[in-house]
Coordinates of C-alpha atoms in Angstrom, one line a residue:
Chain A
X275 CA 0.0 0.0 0.0
X276 CA 1.1 3.6 -0.7
X277 CA 3.0 5.5 2.0
X278 CA 0.5 8.3 1.3
X279 CA -1.6 6.3 3.7
X280 CA 0.2 8.1 6.5
X281 CA -0.5 11.6 5.1
X282 CA -4.1 10.7 4.5
X283 CA -4.7 10.1 8.2
X284 CA -5.2 13.8 8.5
X285 CA -6.5 16.1 5.7
X286 CA -5.1 19.6 5.5
X287 CA -7.6 21.6 7.6
X288 CA -10.1 24.0 6.0
X289 CA -8.7 27.4 7.2
X290 CA -12.1 29.0 6.4
X291 CA -13.4 27.3 9.5
X292 CA -11.0 29.4 11.6
X293 CA -10.5 33.1 12.3
X294 CA -7.0 34.6 12.1
X295 CA -5.4 35.4 15.4
X296 CA -3.4 38.6 15.3
X297 CA -0.8 39.8 17.8
X298 CA 1.0 43.2 17.4
X299 CA -0.3 43.4 13.8
X300 CA 1.2 40.0 12.9
X301 CA -0.8 37.0 11.9
X302 CA 0.4 34.3 14.3
X303 CA -2.5 31.8 14.7
X304 CA -6.0 30.6 14.0
X305 CA -8.9 30.2 16.4
X306 CA -12.2 28.5 16.1
X307 CA -15.2 31.0 16.0
X308 CA -16.6 29.5 19.2
X309 CA -13.4 30.2 21.1
X310 CA -13.1 33.7 19.5
X311 CA -16.6 34.5 20.9
X312 CA -15.6 33.3 24.3
X313 CA -12.4 35.4 24.2
X314 CA -14.3 38.5 23.2
X315 CA -16.0 38.4 26.5
X316 CA -12.7 40.0 27.7
X317 CA -12.9 43.2 25.7
X318 CA -9.8 44.6 27.4
X319 CA -7.8 41.7 26.1
X320 CA -9.3 40.7 22.8
X321 CA -10.9 42.6 19.9
X322 CA -12.5 41.7 16.7
X323 CA -10.6 43.2 13.8
X324 CA -11.8 42.8 10.2
X325 CA -12.9 39.2 10.7
X326 CA -9.8 38.4 12.7
X327 CA -9.4 38.0 16.4
X328 CA -6.6 40.3 17.8
X329 CA -4.9 40.6 21.1
X330 CA -5.8 44.1 22.3
X331 CA -3.3 46.6 21.0
X332 CA -3.1 48.3 24.4
X333 CA -1.1 45.2 25.3
X334 CA 2.0 46.7 23.8
X335 CA 4.8 44.6 25.3
X336 CA 5.6 40.9 25.5
X337 CA 5.2 40.8 29.3
X338 CA 1.8 42.6 29.1
X339 CA 0.6 40.2 26.4
X340 CA 1.9 37.1 28.2
X341 CA 0.2 38.2 31.4
X342 CA -3.1 38.8 29.7
X343 CA -2.8 35.4 28.0
X344 CA -1.9 33.7 31.2
X345 CA -5.0 35.1 33.0
X346 CA -7.2 34.2 30.1
X347 CA -5.9 30.6 29.9
X348 CA -6.3 30.2 33.6
X349 CA -9.9 31.1 33.3
X350 CA -10.4 28.8 30.3
X351 CA -8.7 26.0 32.1
X352 CA -11.0 26.4 35.1
X353 CA -13.9 25.9 32.6
X354 CA -12.2 22.7 31.3
X355 CA -11.3 24.3 28.0
X356 CA -7.5 23.7 28.2
X357 CA -7.0 19.9 28.7
X358 CA -3.6 18.5 29.3
X359 CA -2.1 21.5 31.1
X360 CA 1.7 21.2 31.1
X361 CA 3.1 24.2 33.0
X362 CA 5.4 24.8 30.0
X363 CA 5.7 28.1 28.3
X364 CA 5.9 28.3 24.5
X365 CA 7.0 31.4 22.6
X366 CA 4.7 33.0 20.0
X367 CA 6.9 34.4 17.2
X368 CA 6.8 35.3 13.5
X369 CA 10.3 34.0 13.2
X370 CA 12.0 31.2 15.0
X371 CA 14.9 33.2 16.3
X372 CA 13.1 36.4 17.0
X373 CA 12.2 37.5 20.5
X374 CA 8.7 36.2 21.3
X375 CA 5.7 38.5 21.0
X376 CA 4.3 36.7 24.0
X377 CA 4.7 33.3 25.8
X378 CA 1.8 31.0 26.5
X379 CA 1.1 27.6 28.1
X380 CA 2.0 24.8 25.7
X381 CA -1.4 23.0 26.1
X382 CA -3.2 26.1 24.7
X383 CA -1.0 26.4 21.6
X384 CA -3.3 24.2 19.4
X385 CA -6.3 26.2 20.5
X386 CA -4.8 29.3 19.1
X387 CA -3.3 27.6 16.0
X388 CA 0.1 29.0 16.8
X389 CA 3.2 27.6 15.2
X390 CA 5.1 25.3 17.5
X391 CA 8.6 23.9 17.1
X392 CA 9.8 20.4 18.1
X393 CA 12.8 18.1 17.7
X394 CA 13.1 14.5 16.7
X395 CA 15.9 12.0 16.7
X396 CA 16.2 9.3 14.1
X397 CA 18.3 6.8 15.9
X398 CA 19.6 3.9 13.8
X399 CA 22.1 1.1 13.7
X400 CA 23.9 0.1 10.5
X401 CA 23.7 1.4 6.9
X402 CA 21.9 0.4 3.7
X403 CA 19.2 -2.3 3.7
X404 CA 20.8 -3.8 6.8
X405 CA 19.9 -0.7 8.8
X406 CA 17.7 -1.0 11.9
X407 CA 15.8 1.9 13.4
X408 CA 15.1 2.3 17.1
X409 CA 11.4 3.1 17.8
X410 CA 9.7 3.7 21.1
X411 CA 6.3 2.5 22.3
X412 CA 4.6 5.4 24.2
X413 CA 3.6 4.8 27.7
X414 CA -0.1 3.9 28.4
X415 CA -0.2 7.0 30.7
X416 CA 0.6 9.6 28.0
X417 CA -2.2 12.1 27.5
X418 CA -1.5 12.2 23.7
X419 CA -1.4 9.0 21.7
X420 CA -0.8 6.5 24.5
X421 CA 0.6 3.1 23.4
X422 CA 1.4 4.3 19.9
X423 CA 4.8 3.9 18.2
X424 CA 7.0 6.9 18.2
X425 CA 10.6 8.2 17.6
X426 CA 13.2 7.0 20.1
X427 CA 13.5 10.7 21.1
X428 CA 11.3 13.7 20.4
X429 CA 9.8 16.6 22.1
X430 CA 8.5 20.2 22.0
X431 CA 11.0 23.0 21.7
X432 CA 10.8 25.2 24.8
X433 CA 12.1 28.7 25.4
X434 CA 15.7 29.2 26.2
X435 CA 17.3 26.1 24.6
X436 CA 18.7 25.7 21.1
X437 CA 17.2 22.7 19.2
X438 CA 20.5 20.9 19.7
X439 CA 20.5 21.6 23.5
X440 CA 16.9 20.5 23.6
X441 CA 17.7 17.3 21.7
X442 CA 20.5 16.5 24.1
X443 CA 18.2 17.0 27.1
X444 CA 15.5 14.9 25.5
X445 CA 18.0 12.2 24.5
X446 CA 19.0 11.9 28.2
X447 CA 15.4 11.9 29.6
X448 CA 13.7 9.7 27.0
X449 CA 16.3 7.2 26.0
X450 CA 19.3 7.5 28.3
X451 CA 21.6 8.6 25.4
X452 CA 24.6 10.2 27.0
X453 CA 25.3 13.8 26.0
X454 CA 28.6 13.0 24.3
X455 CA 26.8 10.5 22.0
X456 CA 23.7 12.7 21.5
X457 CA 26.0 15.6 20.6
X458 CA 27.1 13.6 17.5
X459 CA 23.5 13.8 16.1
X460 CA 23.4 15.6 12.7
X461 CA 20.8 18.2 11.9
X462 CA 19.1 17.0 8.6
X463 CA 16.3 19.5 8.0
X464 CA 12.7 20.3 8.8
X465 CA 9.3 18.6 8.4
X466 CA 6.2 20.7 8.6
X467 CA 2.9 19.3 10.0
X468 CA -0.5 20.9 9.7
X469 CA -3.4 18.9 11.1
X470 CA -6.5 18.9 13.3
X471 CA -5.8 16.8 16.5
X472 CA -8.0 16.3 19.5
X473 CA -6.1 19.2 21.2
X474 CA -6.9 21.5 18.3
X475 CA -5.1 22.9 15.3
X476 CA -1.5 21.6 15.2
X477 CA 0.9 23.6 13.1
X478 CA 4.4 22.3 13.7
X479 CA 7.9 22.7 12.4
X480 CA 10.0 19.8 13.5
X481 CA 13.8 20.0 13.5
X482 CA 15.1 16.5 12.7
X483 CA 18.4 14.9 13.6
X484 CA 20.0 11.6 12.6
X485 CA 22.2 9.7 14.9
X486 CA 23.9 6.4 14.0
X487 CA 24.0 4.5 17.4
X488 CA 26.6 1.9 18.4
X489 CA 25.3 -1.6 17.8
X490 CA 25.7 -2.4 21.5
X491 CA 23.7 0.6 22.7
X492 CA 20.3 0.0 24.2
X493 CA 18.0 2.9 25.0
X494 CA 16.8 3.3 28.6
X495 CA 13.8 5.5 29.3
X496 CA 14.2 7.7 32.4
X497 CA 11.0 9.8 32.5
X498 CA 8.3 7.1 32.5
X499 CA 6.9 8.3 29.1
X500 CA 8.0 5.2 27.2
X501 CA 6.8 1.7 27.7
X502 CA 9.6 0.1 25.7
X503 CA 11.9 0.3 22.8
X504 CA 12.3 -1.9 19.7
X505 CA 15.0 -2.1 17.0
X506 CA 13.1 -2.4 13.7
X507 CA 14.7 -3.5 10.4
X508 CA 14.2 -0.8 7.9
X509 CA 12.3 -3.0 5.5
X510 CA 9.8 -3.9 8.3
X511 CA 9.5 -0.2 9.2
X512 CA 8.5 0.5 5.6
X513 CA 6.0 -2.4 5.6
X514 CA 4.4 -1.1 8.9
X515 CA 4.1 2.4 7.6
X516 CA 2.5 1.1 4.4
X517 CA 0.0 -1.1 6.1
X518 CA -0.6 0.1 9.7
X519 CA -1.4 3.3 11.6
X520 CA 0.4 2.2 14.7
X521 CA 2.9 5.1 14.6
X522 CA 1.7 8.4 16.0
X523 CA 1.0 10.8 13.1
X524 CA 3.9 13.2 13.4
X525 CA 6.4 10.4 14.0
X526 CA 5.1 8.5 10.9
X527 CA 5.7 11.6 8.7
X528 CA 9.2 12.2 10.1
X529 CA 9.9 8.5 9.4
X530 CA 8.9 9.0 5.8
X531 CA 11.3 12.0 5.6
X532 CA 14.1 9.7 7.0
X533 CA 13.3 6.9 4.5
X534 CA 13.4 9.4 1.6
X535 CA 16.7 11.1 2.7
X536 CA 18.4 7.7 3.0
X537 CA 17.2 6.4 -0.4
X538 CA 14.9 3.7 0.9
X539 CA 12.0 5.5 -0.8
X540 CA 13.0 7.1 -4.1
X541 CA 11.9 8.0 -7.6
X542 CA 10.9 4.3 -8.3
X543 CA 8.0 4.8 -5.9
X544 CA 5.0 6.1 -7.9
X545 CA 4.1 8.5 -5.1
X546 CA 7.6 9.8 -4.5
X547 CA 6.8 13.4 -5.6
X548 CA 3.6 13.5 -3.6
X549 CA 5.4 12.1 -0.5
X550 CA 8.2 14.7 -0.8
X551 CA 5.6 17.5 -1.3
X552 CA 3.7 16.3 1.8
X553 CA 6.7 16.7 4.1
X554 CA 6.6 20.5 4.0
X555 CA 3.2 22.0 3.1
X556 CA 3.3 25.8 3.1
X557 CA 2.6 27.4 6.5
X558 CA -0.9 28.9 6.6
X559 CA 0.1 32.3 7.9
X560 CA -0.4 35.5 6.1
X561 CA 2.0 37.0 5.0
X562 CA 4.0 33.9 4.6
X563 CA 6.3 33.8 7.7
X564 CA 9.1 31.7 6.3
X565 CA 10.0 33.0 2.9
X566 CA 13.3 33.1 1.1
Chain B
X100 CA 26.9 36.8 4.4
X101 CA 23.6 34.8 4.4
X102 CA 23.2 31.8 2.2
X103 CA 19.9 33.5 1.2
X104 CA 22.1 35.4 -1.2
X105 CA 21.8 32.4 -3.5
X106 CA 18.0 32.4 -3.5
X107 CA 17.9 36.1 -4.0
X108 CA 19.7 35.8 -7.4
X109 CA 16.3 35.1 -8.8
X110 CA 13.0 36.3 -7.4
X111 CA 9.9 34.1 -7.7
X112 CA 8.4 35.2 -11.0
X113 CA 5.1 37.2 -11.1
X114 CA 2.8 34.6 -12.6
X115 CA 0.4 37.4 -13.6
X116 CA 2.8 38.3 -16.3
X117 CA 2.0 34.9 -18.0
X118 CA -1.0 33.1 -19.4
X119 CA -1.8 29.6 -18.4
X120 CA -0.9 26.9 -21.0
X121 CA -3.6 24.1 -21.1
X122 CA -3.3 20.7 -22.7
X123 CA -6.2 18.2 -22.6
X124 CA -7.9 20.3 -19.9
X125 CA -4.8 20.2 -17.7
X126 CA -2.8 23.2 -16.6
X127 CA 0.7 22.2 -17.7
X128 CA 2.6 25.5 -18.3
X129 CA 2.8 29.2 -18.6
X130 CA 3.5 31.4 -21.8
X131 CA 4.3 35.0 -22.2
X132 CA 1.4 37.0 -23.8
X133 CA 3.7 37.8 -26.8
X134 CA 4.3 34.2 -27.5
X135 CA 0.6 33.4 -27.0
X136 CA -0.3 35.9 -29.6
X137 CA 2.2 34.4 -32.0
X138 CA 0.9 30.9 -31.4
X139 CA -2.7 31.9 -32.0
X140 CA -1.7 32.6 -35.6
X141 CA -2.1 28.8 -35.9
X142 CA -5.9 28.6 -35.0
X143 CA -5.9 24.9 -35.8
X144 CA -3.3 24.3 -33.2
X145 CA -3.9 26.8 -30.4
X146 CA -7.0 28.5 -29.0
X147 CA -7.6 31.2 -26.4
X148 CA -9.7 29.8 -23.5
X149 CA -10.9 32.0 -20.7
X150 CA -7.6 33.9 -20.5
X151 CA -5.5 30.8 -21.0
X152 CA -3.8 29.5 -24.1
X153 CA -4.9 25.9 -24.9
X154 CA -3.6 23.4 -27.3
X155 CA -6.6 22.8 -29.7
X156 CA -8.9 20.1 -28.3
X157 CA -9.1 18.5 -31.8
X158 CA -5.5 17.3 -31.0
X159 CA -6.9 14.4 -28.9
X160 CA -3.9 12.1 -28.7
X161 CA -0.3 12.4 -27.6
X162 CA 1.1 11.8 -31.1
X163 CA -1.2 14.4 -32.6
X164 CA -0.3 16.9 -30.0
X165 CA 3.4 16.2 -30.3
X166 CA 3.3 16.5 -34.1
X167 CA 1.5 19.9 -33.9
X168 CA 4.0 21.1 -31.3
X169 CA 6.9 19.9 -33.4
X170 CA 5.7 21.8 -36.4
X171 CA 5.0 24.9 -34.4
X172 CA 8.5 24.8 -32.8
X173 CA 10.1 24.2 -36.1
X174 CA 8.5 27.4 -37.4
X175 CA 9.4 29.4 -34.3
X176 CA 13.0 28.1 -34.5
X177 CA 13.2 29.3 -38.1
X178 CA 12.2 32.8 -36.7
X179 CA 15.0 32.6 -34.1
X180 CA 12.6 32.2 -31.2
X181 CA 13.9 28.9 -29.9
X182 CA 17.6 29.3 -29.2
X183 CA 19.8 26.4 -28.1
X184 CA 18.0 23.7 -29.9
X185 CA 18.9 20.3 -28.5
X186 CA 17.2 17.6 -30.5
X187 CA 16.1 16.1 -27.2
X188 CA 12.4 15.4 -26.5
X189 CA 10.9 16.2 -23.1
X190 CA 7.6 14.8 -21.8
X191 CA 4.8 17.1 -20.8
X192 CA 3.0 15.5 -17.9
X193 CA 0.8 16.3 -14.9
X194 CA 2.5 13.6 -12.9
X195 CA 6.1 12.3 -13.2
X196 CA 5.3 8.7 -13.9
X197 CA 2.2 9.3 -16.0
X198 CA 2.2 8.8 -19.8
X199 CA 3.1 12.2 -21.5
X200 CA 0.3 14.3 -22.8
X201 CA 2.8 15.2 -25.5
X202 CA 6.5 15.5 -26.0
X203 CA 8.4 18.6 -27.1
X204 CA 11.9 19.8 -27.9
X205 CA 13.8 20.5 -24.6
X206 CA 14.9 24.0 -25.7
X207 CA 11.3 25.1 -25.9
X208 CA 10.3 23.8 -22.4
X209 CA 11.1 27.2 -20.7
X210 CA 9.1 29.1 -23.4
X211 CA 6.0 27.1 -22.4
X212 CA 6.7 27.2 -18.6
X213 CA 6.4 23.4 -18.5
X214 CA 7.7 21.4 -15.5
X215 CA 11.1 19.8 -16.3
X216 CA 12.8 17.1 -14.3
X217 CA 16.5 16.7 -13.8
X218 CA 19.1 14.7 -11.8
X219 CA 22.1 15.9 -9.8
X220 CA 24.9 14.1 -8.1
X221 CA 26.5 15.4 -4.9
X222 CA 29.9 13.6 -5.1
X223 CA 32.0 13.9 -2.0
X224 CA 35.0 12.5 -0.1
X225 CA 35.1 12.0 3.6
X226 CA 32.6 12.8 6.4
X227 CA 32.0 15.6 8.8
X228 CA 33.9 18.9 8.6
X229 CA 36.8 17.1 6.9
X230 CA 34.5 16.4 3.9
X231 CA 35.4 17.7 0.5
X232 CA 32.9 18.1 -2.4
X233 CA 33.7 17.6 -6.0
X234 CA 32.6 20.5 -8.2
X235 CA 32.9 21.0 -12.0
X236 CA 33.8 24.2 -13.9
X237 CA 31.4 24.3 -17.0
X238 CA 33.1 24.5 -20.4
X239 CA 33.4 27.9 -22.0
X240 CA 31.4 26.5 -24.9
X241 CA 28.2 25.6 -23.0
X242 CA 25.2 27.6 -24.2
X243 CA 23.9 28.0 -20.6
X244 CA 26.1 29.5 -17.9
X245 CA 29.6 28.9 -19.5
X246 CA 32.5 28.9 -17.1
X247 CA 30.4 28.7 -14.0
X248 CA 30.8 26.2 -11.2
X249 CA 28.4 23.3 -11.2
X250 CA 27.7 19.9 -9.7
X251 CA 30.2 17.1 -10.7
X252 CA 27.3 15.4 -12.5
X253 CA 23.8 16.8 -13.4
X254 CA 21.5 16.7 -16.3
X255 CA 18.0 16.9 -17.7
X256 CA 15.7 13.9 -17.3
X257 CA 14.8 12.5 -20.8
X258 CA 12.1 10.2 -21.8
X259 CA 12.6 6.5 -21.4
X260 CA 15.1 6.4 -18.5
X261 CA 14.5 6.3 -14.8
X262 CA 16.2 9.0 -12.8
X263 CA 18.8 6.4 -11.6
X264 CA 19.4 5.1 -15.1
X265 CA 19.8 8.7 -16.3
X266 CA 22.2 9.5 -13.4
X267 CA 24.4 6.5 -14.2
X268 CA 24.5 7.6 -17.9
X269 CA 25.4 11.2 -16.9
X270 CA 28.0 9.9 -14.4
X271 CA 29.7 8.1 -17.2
X272 CA 29.5 11.0 -19.7
X273 CA 30.3 13.9 -17.5
X274 CA 32.7 12.6 -14.9
X275 CA 33.8 9.1 -16.0
X276 CA 32.3 7.5 -12.9
X277 CA 31.9 3.8 -13.7
X278 CA 28.4 2.4 -13.5
X279 CA 29.2 0.1 -10.6
X280 CA 30.2 3.1 -8.5
X281 CA 27.5 5.4 -9.8
X282 CA 24.9 2.7 -8.9
X283 CA 25.9 3.2 -5.2
X284 CA 24.5 6.7 -5.3
X285 CA 21.7 7.2 -2.8
X286 CA 18.5 9.1 -3.7
X287 CA 18.1 11.8 -1.1
X288 CA 15.0 13.8 -2.3
X289 CA 13.9 16.7 -4.5
X290 CA 14.6 20.4 -4.8
X291 CA 12.2 22.6 -6.7
X292 CA 13.3 25.6 -8.7
X293 CA 11.1 28.4 -10.2
X294 CA 12.9 31.2 -11.9
X295 CA 13.1 33.4 -15.0
X296 CA 16.3 32.5 -17.0
X297 CA 17.5 33.8 -20.3
X298 CA 15.8 30.8 -21.9
X299 CA 12.4 31.6 -20.3
X300 CA 10.5 30.4 -17.3
X301 CA 12.3 27.5 -15.6
X302 CA 10.2 25.3 -13.4
X303 CA 12.3 22.3 -12.4
X304 CA 12.1 19.4 -10.0
X305 CA 15.5 18.0 -9.5
X306 CA 16.1 14.5 -8.2
X307 CA 19.2 14.5 -6.1
X308 CA 21.6 11.8 -5.2
X309 CA 24.6 11.6 -2.8
X310 CA 27.6 9.5 -3.5
X311 CA 30.6 9.1 -1.3
X312 CA 33.5 8.7 -3.7
X313 CA 36.8 6.9 -3.0
X314 CA 39.6 9.2 -1.9
X315 CA 41.7 8.1 -4.9
X316 CA 38.9 8.7 -7.5
X317 CA 39.4 11.6 -9.9
X318 CA 36.6 12.6 -12.3
X319 CA 37.3 12.6 -16.0
X320 CA 35.0 14.5 -18.3
X321 CA 34.2 12.6 -21.6
X322 CA 31.6 14.8 -23.4
X323 CA 33.6 18.1 -23.5
X324 CA 31.0 19.9 -21.4
X325 CA 33.3 20.4 -18.4
X326 CA 36.5 22.5 -18.3
X327 CA 37.8 20.9 -15.1
X328 CA 37.0 19.5 -11.7
X329 CA 37.9 20.7 -8.2
X330 CA 37.7 19.0 -4.8
X331 CA 36.5 21.8 -2.4
X332 CA 36.6 21.5 1.4
X333 CA 33.1 21.9 2.7
X334 CA 34.0 25.0 4.7
X335 CA 35.3 26.7 1.6
X336 CA 32.2 25.6 -0.3
X337 CA 30.0 27.3 2.3
X338 CA 32.2 30.4 2.2
X339 CA 31.9 30.6 -1.6
X340 CA 28.1 30.2 -1.5
X341 CA 27.9 32.9 1.1
X342 CA 30.1 35.4 -0.7
X343 CA 30.1 34.7 -4.5
X344 CA 27.8 34.0 -7.3
X345 CA 30.2 31.7 -9.2
X346 CA 28.0 28.6 -9.0
X347 CA 25.2 28.3 -11.6
X348 CA 21.9 29.0 -9.9
X349 CA 20.4 25.6 -9.7
X350 CA 23.6 24.0 -8.6
X351 CA 23.9 26.5 -5.8
X352 CA 20.4 25.7 -4.5
X353 CA 21.1 22.0 -4.7
X354 CA 24.4 22.6 -2.7
X355 CA 22.4 24.4 0.0
X356 CA 20.1 21.3 0.2
X357 CA 23.2 19.1 0.5
X358 CA 24.7 21.3 3.3
X359 CA 21.4 21.2 5.2
X360 CA 20.9 17.5 5.0
X361 CA 24.5 16.9 6.2
X362 CA 24.2 19.2 9.2
X363 CA 26.7 21.8 7.9
X364 CA 23.9 24.4 8.0
X365 CA 21.4 23.9 10.8
X366 CA 19.1 25.6 13.3
X367 CA 22.0 27.8 14.5
X368 CA 21.9 29.7 11.2
X369 CA 19.4 32.6 11.6
X370 CA 18.1 31.9 8.1
X371 CA 17.8 28.2 8.5
X372 CA 14.0 28.1 8.2
X373 CA 13.9 30.4 5.2
X374 CA 16.6 28.4 3.5
X375 CA 14.7 25.1 4.0
X376 CA 11.5 26.8 2.7
X377 CA 13.3 28.0 -0.3
X378 CA 14.3 24.5 -1.4
X379 CA 10.8 23.5 -2.4
X380 CA 8.5 26.4 -3.3
X381 CA 5.0 25.2 -4.2
X382 CA 4.6 24.4 -8.0
X383 CA 2.6 27.2 -9.7
X384 CA 0.2 24.8 -11.5
X385 CA -3.5 24.8 -10.9
X386 CA -4.8 22.5 -9.6
X387 CA -1.7 21.7 -7.6
X388 CA 0.0 18.8 -9.5
X389 CA 1.8 17.3 -6.6
X390 CA -0.4 17.0 -3.6
X391 CA -0.5 14.4 -0.8

């Protein structure tokens, strides 16, 4: 079966079903009309602006905006509207390296359709068709996608760390990969994901890294978020991705990117061009945030 | 200086300056209004259709369309409107692996804004920051970009060969790489290029391959299209791409893709996301030809 199966698990969302979310004149997100109506009950924090929802322009600095957002989310959480609270602050930016326009609780990011960043590690042993790829089975207690297959290491990108620093931290917590080994991981590019999840609208840019692990290395989870690890021959990985939906969605897409970059899926696959195109759909922000 | 320098050598074209080119109801290209007016002087071959230029629907099969196009191009060539004639037929498709709607002389492809496919080889020696990359200096006699730096191997994708077969052929002709060695090249993905060149509107999808070459291998050109080869340390390659425009445009962009996939340019570069986005701008065909 075609690897497009993985992409078809989520259609690209219909952005007409959302209202733009504007901060400091910048289009940074998307909110459902229902949520927009609720937010407009705080007229000192949110205004309606030409069809869009905007953070009130009187909130002119990042600390003021972040405080107003925190108070808002606290109230929404009390109403049960922000499930899976993390106590983790995410930056809202128009560019990855720019100072944030505000920071907000990670669990609310999909409710506001804000771009989130993450890191993934493709950890493998061997080369060519003899390659095996380490995959993780997510713990039954995870709030998102319990029991599903996942990358050996992956995580959201918090404030204050570079992607590489974050990767090294996650390598330690999730798989017991020592910093000296994790530091040999190679940045290999970006995959973009746009999909509607139970948490809301996920718009992600994931920084991906490859790491060839020693044959005698065995990952050890340290944070309780992984039920176990498995070393999967690459041909079996491809077979699973073609026939099953047992990988969590974003991990499956990042696996496809890995398989393409390493030549396991190439021009001989009739869907090759569609697969490649699916790895980086254009970001739905206006004006385009990431342009050459 | 930023590697965005390379992308800025050509702006994305203003598609409003072109008319859509339609074949068999499919949007397959773009023509300048001047050329469209000239083509409409053959009313049995071309018609105006809702602002677009269409191949006449009476041309209902690929052979009929190809013959009408060949006669048209022959006349245009006699008027000096098709420089650089190659005697090489390119397929016009809406999907890479689909049977062509017609075939046409390669030199005319940019005049019709038709999607063209190509292959490139990234040939390198060593790994990590000790890596060196083979580059070619194009012959002074080349019709396109004489004397500029280029990939060790690259070429258009003709009918009747797979990209890998084409790569092996080009490896032999351009760099004397034996088939057994060329066959070890690894497909690594696609770069898309959209730009206005002297030949017209170039819309390319380039299939890229990596090949780690033995340290004692020296390329030997056999078709007279290369003036010489040079083994460039990767740090010097980056410096050149940051400061000079001595690579031909498409080769420069494919080099950026190579540098990103191998971790030489990563999230620590302030332009990383823009560079990644620039490697695959969406194709300007309607409806989108390559969708997941």
